[in-house]
XYZ file of C-alpha atoms in Angstrom:
349
model
C 118.274 115.451 160.266
C 116.950 115.628 164.467
C 116.518 112.274 164.810
C 119.259 111.657 163.909
C 121.010 114.095 166.060
C 119.182 112.258 169.004
C 120.048 108.856 168.483
C 124.135 110.771 167.833
C 123.508 112.783 171.324
C 122.114 109.683 173.275
C 125.392 107.694 172.138
C 128.597 110.530 171.884
C 127.027 113.126 173.543
C 128.412 116.254 172.151
C 129.506 115.800 168.951
C 130.524 118.373 165.031
C 126.539 120.398 164.428
C 125.826 120.663 160.784
C 122.644 122.467 159.714
C 122.613 121.190 156.606
C 124.393 119.239 154.423
C 127.827 118.437 153.538
C 129.273 120.414 150.279
C 132.305 120.351 148.886
C 134.542 123.660 150.225
C 132.681 123.611 153.724
C 134.908 123.054 156.673
C 134.399 119.614 158.402
C 136.282 119.780 161.038
C 134.905 120.527 163.620
C 134.903 121.190 167.121
C 131.588 119.997 169.141
C 128.228 120.996 169.839
C 127.541 121.261 173.261
C 124.284 118.793 173.412
C 121.880 121.343 174.296
C 122.370 123.381 171.824
C 121.652 120.818 169.327
C 118.607 119.823 171.206
C 117.785 123.742 170.809
C 118.313 124.019 167.024
C 117.126 120.852 165.917
C 113.581 121.740 168.313
C 113.459 124.819 166.927
C 113.485 123.383 163.477
C 110.952 121.186 164.110
C 108.696 123.974 165.154
C 109.170 125.914 162.237
C 108.687 123.566 159.661
C 105.841 120.971 161.211
C 102.556 122.981 160.453
C 103.970 122.562 156.789
C 103.850 118.404 156.814
C 101.469 116.482 156.213
C 99.594 114.312 158.917
C 100.149 110.615 158.281
C 96.789 109.470 156.662
C 97.029 112.586 154.356
C 100.202 110.703 152.976
C 100.076 107.878 150.508
C 103.625 106.861 151.578
C 101.312 106.417 155.244
C 103.262 106.304 158.325
C 106.186 104.932 156.611
C 106.919 108.111 155.462
C 108.498 110.915 158.684
C 105.056 113.283 158.739
C 103.007 116.024 160.710
C 101.745 112.932 163.511
C 105.435 112.302 164.413
C 107.080 115.309 164.107
C 104.726 117.053 166.546
C 106.003 113.947 168.815
C 109.878 114.129 168.204
C 109.628 118.031 169.998
C 108.167 116.649 172.524
C 110.920 113.753 172.921
C 113.124 116.242 172.194
C 112.223 118.940 175.035
C 112.538 116.583 177.462
C 116.250 116.208 176.717
C 116.824 119.594 176.350
C 115.077 119.617 179.583
C 116.288 116.439 181.316
C 119.923 116.373 183.724
C 123.080 115.143 180.809
C 126.107 114.464 181.153
C 128.924 117.094 180.600
C 132.576 116.689 178.879
C 133.615 116.582 182.425
C 131.721 113.692 183.401
C 128.987 115.068 185.724
C 124.958 114.999 185.282
C 123.888 118.387 184.187
C 121.458 120.654 183.890
C 122.288 122.906 180.515
C 121.534 125.907 183.293
C 123.734 124.681 185.311
C 126.697 125.501 183.248
C 125.351 127.384 180.435
C 123.816 130.550 179.439
C 120.412 129.857 178.901
C 119.917 133.207 177.729
C 121.197 133.144 174.713
C 119.542 132.594 171.086
C 121.390 129.241 170.928
C 119.381 127.644 174.310
C 116.291 129.700 173.388
C 113.517 128.319 171.595
C 110.474 130.632 170.277
C 107.123 128.832 169.557
C 103.668 130.012 169.004
C 100.771 127.825 169.860
C 97.206 128.628 170.862
C 98.023 132.087 169.431
C 100.139 133.001 172.020
C 104.551 133.739 171.461
C 106.473 131.605 174.135
C 110.309 131.027 175.073
C 112.161 127.894 176.214
C 114.827 128.538 177.601
C 114.525 126.871 181.638
C 114.594 123.367 182.029
C 111.158 124.039 183.636
C 110.030 126.203 180.409
C 111.800 123.196 178.077
C 108.860 121.075 179.862
C 106.319 123.100 179.481
C 107.201 123.047 175.404
C 106.926 118.942 175.598
C 103.088 119.676 177.446
C 102.278 122.243 174.763
C 103.122 119.478 172.044
C 102.544 116.976 172.957
C 98.319 118.255 173.889
C 98.449 120.107 170.542
C 99.078 116.589 168.690
C 96.019 114.930 170.732
C 93.568 118.045 169.918
C 94.432 117.982 166.574
C 94.561 113.372 166.313
C 93.851 112.353 169.083
C 93.224 107.807 168.140
C 91.888 105.234 170.493
C 95.536 102.673 170.808
C 95.392 99.401 169.667
C 94.151 96.365 171.020
C 98.441 95.194 172.265
C 99.081 92.372 170.099
C 97.446 93.054 166.833
C 99.312 96.576 166.576
C 102.877 94.598 166.366
C 101.220 91.245 164.404
C 99.894 94.222 161.308
C 103.380 95.292 161.713
C 104.564 91.095 160.604
C 101.485 91.634 157.851
C 103.324 94.432 156.111
C 99.688 96.284 156.952
C 100.508 100.130 158.283
C 97.829 101.733 159.954
C 97.651 106.311 158.638
C 96.840 108.325 161.727
C 97.240 104.629 164.198
C 98.787 104.554 166.767
C 102.207 103.572 165.592
C 103.020 107.580 164.418
C 106.156 106.619 162.206
C 107.630 103.599 161.335
C 111.053 103.096 158.717
C 109.983 101.333 156.155
C 111.635 98.482 155.089
C 111.452 96.154 151.587
C 111.228 92.506 151.432
C 114.349 90.616 150.940
C 116.762 94.646 150.719
C 116.151 95.510 154.074
C 115.367 95.475 157.615
C 116.690 92.772 160.920
C 112.737 92.577 162.805
C 111.692 89.140 162.864
C 116.004 88.295 162.313
C 118.077 89.696 165.128
C 114.812 90.643 167.735
C 111.162 88.683 167.678
C 111.270 85.117 168.383
C 113.771 82.571 167.659
C 112.443 80.784 164.353
C 114.978 77.611 162.723
C 113.092 75.366 159.914
C 110.771 75.718 157.959
C 109.396 77.506 155.154
C 109.391 80.851 157.477
C 112.891 80.913 157.588
C 115.253 81.238 160.099
C 116.594 84.363 162.672
C 119.838 84.535 164.434
C 117.720 86.386 167.336
C 120.840 89.350 169.478
C 118.143 90.934 171.685
C 116.468 88.737 174.579
C 114.618 90.145 177.860
C 116.711 88.991 181.351
C 113.614 87.398 183.781
C 114.146 89.807 186.342
C 111.569 92.529 183.859
C 109.618 89.662 182.638
C 108.942 89.554 186.599
C 108.139 92.735 186.795
C 105.042 92.877 184.472
C 101.694 92.481 186.656
C 100.603 88.757 185.958
C 97.056 90.610 184.771
C 99.222 92.643 181.964
C 98.970 92.241 178.939
C 101.463 93.457 177.996
C 103.497 90.983 179.612
C 103.277 87.807 177.342
C 102.883 89.345 173.846
C 106.253 91.495 174.502
C 108.030 88.325 176.140
C 108.427 84.566 174.942
C 109.181 81.555 176.480
C 108.698 79.556 173.192
C 110.644 78.923 169.706
C 110.120 77.619 166.404
C 112.024 74.671 165.865
C 112.091 71.703 163.099
C 108.253 72.643 162.399
C 107.473 72.561 165.714
C 106.599 74.953 168.902
C 108.838 74.579 171.530
C 110.139 76.074 175.368
C 113.096 77.726 174.747
C 116.374 75.996 175.994
C 116.851 78.374 179.848
C 114.716 81.196 180.939
C 117.664 84.075 179.652
C 116.443 83.021 176.429
C 113.844 85.062 176.660
C 112.798 86.507 173.504
C 110.926 89.592 172.596
C 107.440 88.303 171.520
C 106.307 91.129 169.601
C 107.535 90.491 166.437
C 107.467 86.856 164.481
C 108.497 85.156 161.100
C 105.684 82.864 162.042
C 103.074 85.742 161.798
C 104.456 86.918 158.262
C 102.259 86.107 155.592
C 104.459 85.419 152.977
C 106.078 82.277 153.198
C 110.534 84.127 152.557
C 112.098 79.852 152.100
C 113.475 78.223 154.295
C 116.597 79.565 154.042
C 115.622 83.706 154.889
C 117.040 85.158 157.466
C 117.834 88.816 157.402
C 115.698 91.200 155.031
C 111.982 90.336 156.006
C 110.832 94.023 155.335
C 108.827 93.943 158.461
C 108.475 97.927 159.595
C 109.797 98.884 162.436
C 108.601 101.889 165.220
C 109.901 105.197 165.887
C 107.397 106.387 168.160
C 103.518 105.805 169.353
C 101.114 107.723 171.115
C 101.613 105.589 173.397
C 104.583 107.245 174.346
C 102.807 110.962 173.141
C 100.594 109.777 176.155
C 103.216 109.195 178.624
C 105.333 111.889 177.842
C 102.621 114.156 178.637
C 102.077 113.296 181.514
C 105.902 113.181 182.403
C 105.691 116.775 181.593
C 102.910 117.848 182.671
C 103.875 115.736 186.646
C 107.548 117.799 186.434
C 105.441 121.016 186.300
C 102.526 120.468 188.993
C 102.203 117.088 190.164
C 100.204 114.475 189.936
C 97.482 115.993 188.487
C 94.301 114.870 186.908
C 96.145 115.834 183.601
C 98.632 113.909 184.173
C 96.653 110.466 186.016
C 94.486 110.984 183.449
C 96.997 110.201 180.206
C 98.850 107.114 182.346
C 95.127 105.704 182.352
C 94.710 105.706 179.257
C 97.757 103.752 178.563
C 97.436 101.398 180.908
C 93.587 100.885 180.584
C 94.475 99.191 176.728
C 96.894 96.510 179.195
C 94.588 95.245 181.562
C 91.020 93.220 180.953
C 87.769 95.545 181.096
C 87.278 94.067 184.283
C 90.136 94.760 186.262
C 89.639 98.670 185.539
C 88.319 99.441 188.978
C 91.883 97.450 190.465
C 94.621 97.586 188.002
C 93.946 100.827 186.465
C 91.764 103.197 188.235
C 93.119 103.066 191.868
C 96.592 101.722 190.823
C 97.047 105.540 189.357
C 95.020 107.265 191.811
C 96.698 106.186 194.673
C 99.835 108.079 193.816
C 100.243 111.041 195.564
C 103.625 112.729 195.646
C 105.737 113.681 192.147
C 108.444 111.083 193.110
C 106.050 108.524 192.965
C 104.370 109.701 189.558
C 107.837 110.138 188.137
C 108.478 106.285 189.090
C 105.428 104.938 187.954
C 106.424 107.102 184.526
C 109.198 105.375 184.735
C 107.967 101.563 185.165
C 105.443 101.722 182.858
C 107.453 102.788 179.910
C 108.859 100.138 180.631
C 105.836 97.522 180.543
C 104.872 99.603 177.178
C 107.939 99.591 175.040
C 109.855 96.263 176.353
C 112.053 95.381 173.018
C 111.583 98.813 170.745
C 115.545 100.279 172.122
C 114.141 103.187 174.231
C 114.802 102.284 177.323
C 118.056 102.453 177.859
C 117.463 106.731 177.025
C 114.867 106.843 178.992
C 116.359 105.878 182.165
C 119.894 108.455 181.872
């Protein structure tokens, strides 16, 4: 419910809010509820329940079932949306405290962290909540970031890693569900792997924004298609596709006429997202502190070869001296880290 309301509010803004599923006799024709109230109520519900959930490595369905890892990360993501600006019904960008009584119960989250009870009402307090829960996951279940190419290759090979970098991925069944490697991914036409109808392309400007040594660029962006049983360059630079997923990496041959329903899972949250949310929240509270910089370094370290770390990781991050510049660096890093994963639009909003 929390994730679905996040999607609804991202797309529509204020929407009618139901804390329970529809039942016969319920009043369903409700007016819209301010999205900040919706975020607040869903954060509180997650805070009240996450400790009773199990981590992905403790459940037989692993990361294919919503789990405690993901719930903690989702608390942080919702808290950042609750802390930041949003468009009001009047069409003006405001924080909740600019036009609502944030001292009301509808806009207050009560939570306990390290034995201390806290309340989140203001923007700063929701940044603190996001920071607290990111640090909670780091403390409880820290993990190394995977090889960037291998991370998505395993998805195409139907390999899930409970307790790994992908906190939660939507589970699809081959032949019956999933448009990954059909409408998003590398263009494939002809051969035993089937065919795609690619509907997601990347811009040349995005490709050129990467550092030439950033290993994520050539995983995220591909100029190569597979057609007539051979690899070829795409017809135009504007046909550049998302290279993170490809039918050519699938371990099965679904057949030459196959298209939709690949069964490849979709990642909803990765651990690098939690690290970057922690960096963002800490920067909002305390500027580019050592904690904020360390989190950004952890993500960038995976993106560059070891011999380039001094220049591309340490020097790059250490040279950022202002809160504003560090915020811009987080905006950039999220673009390079999550290209093609359908986060960018709502990040920018």
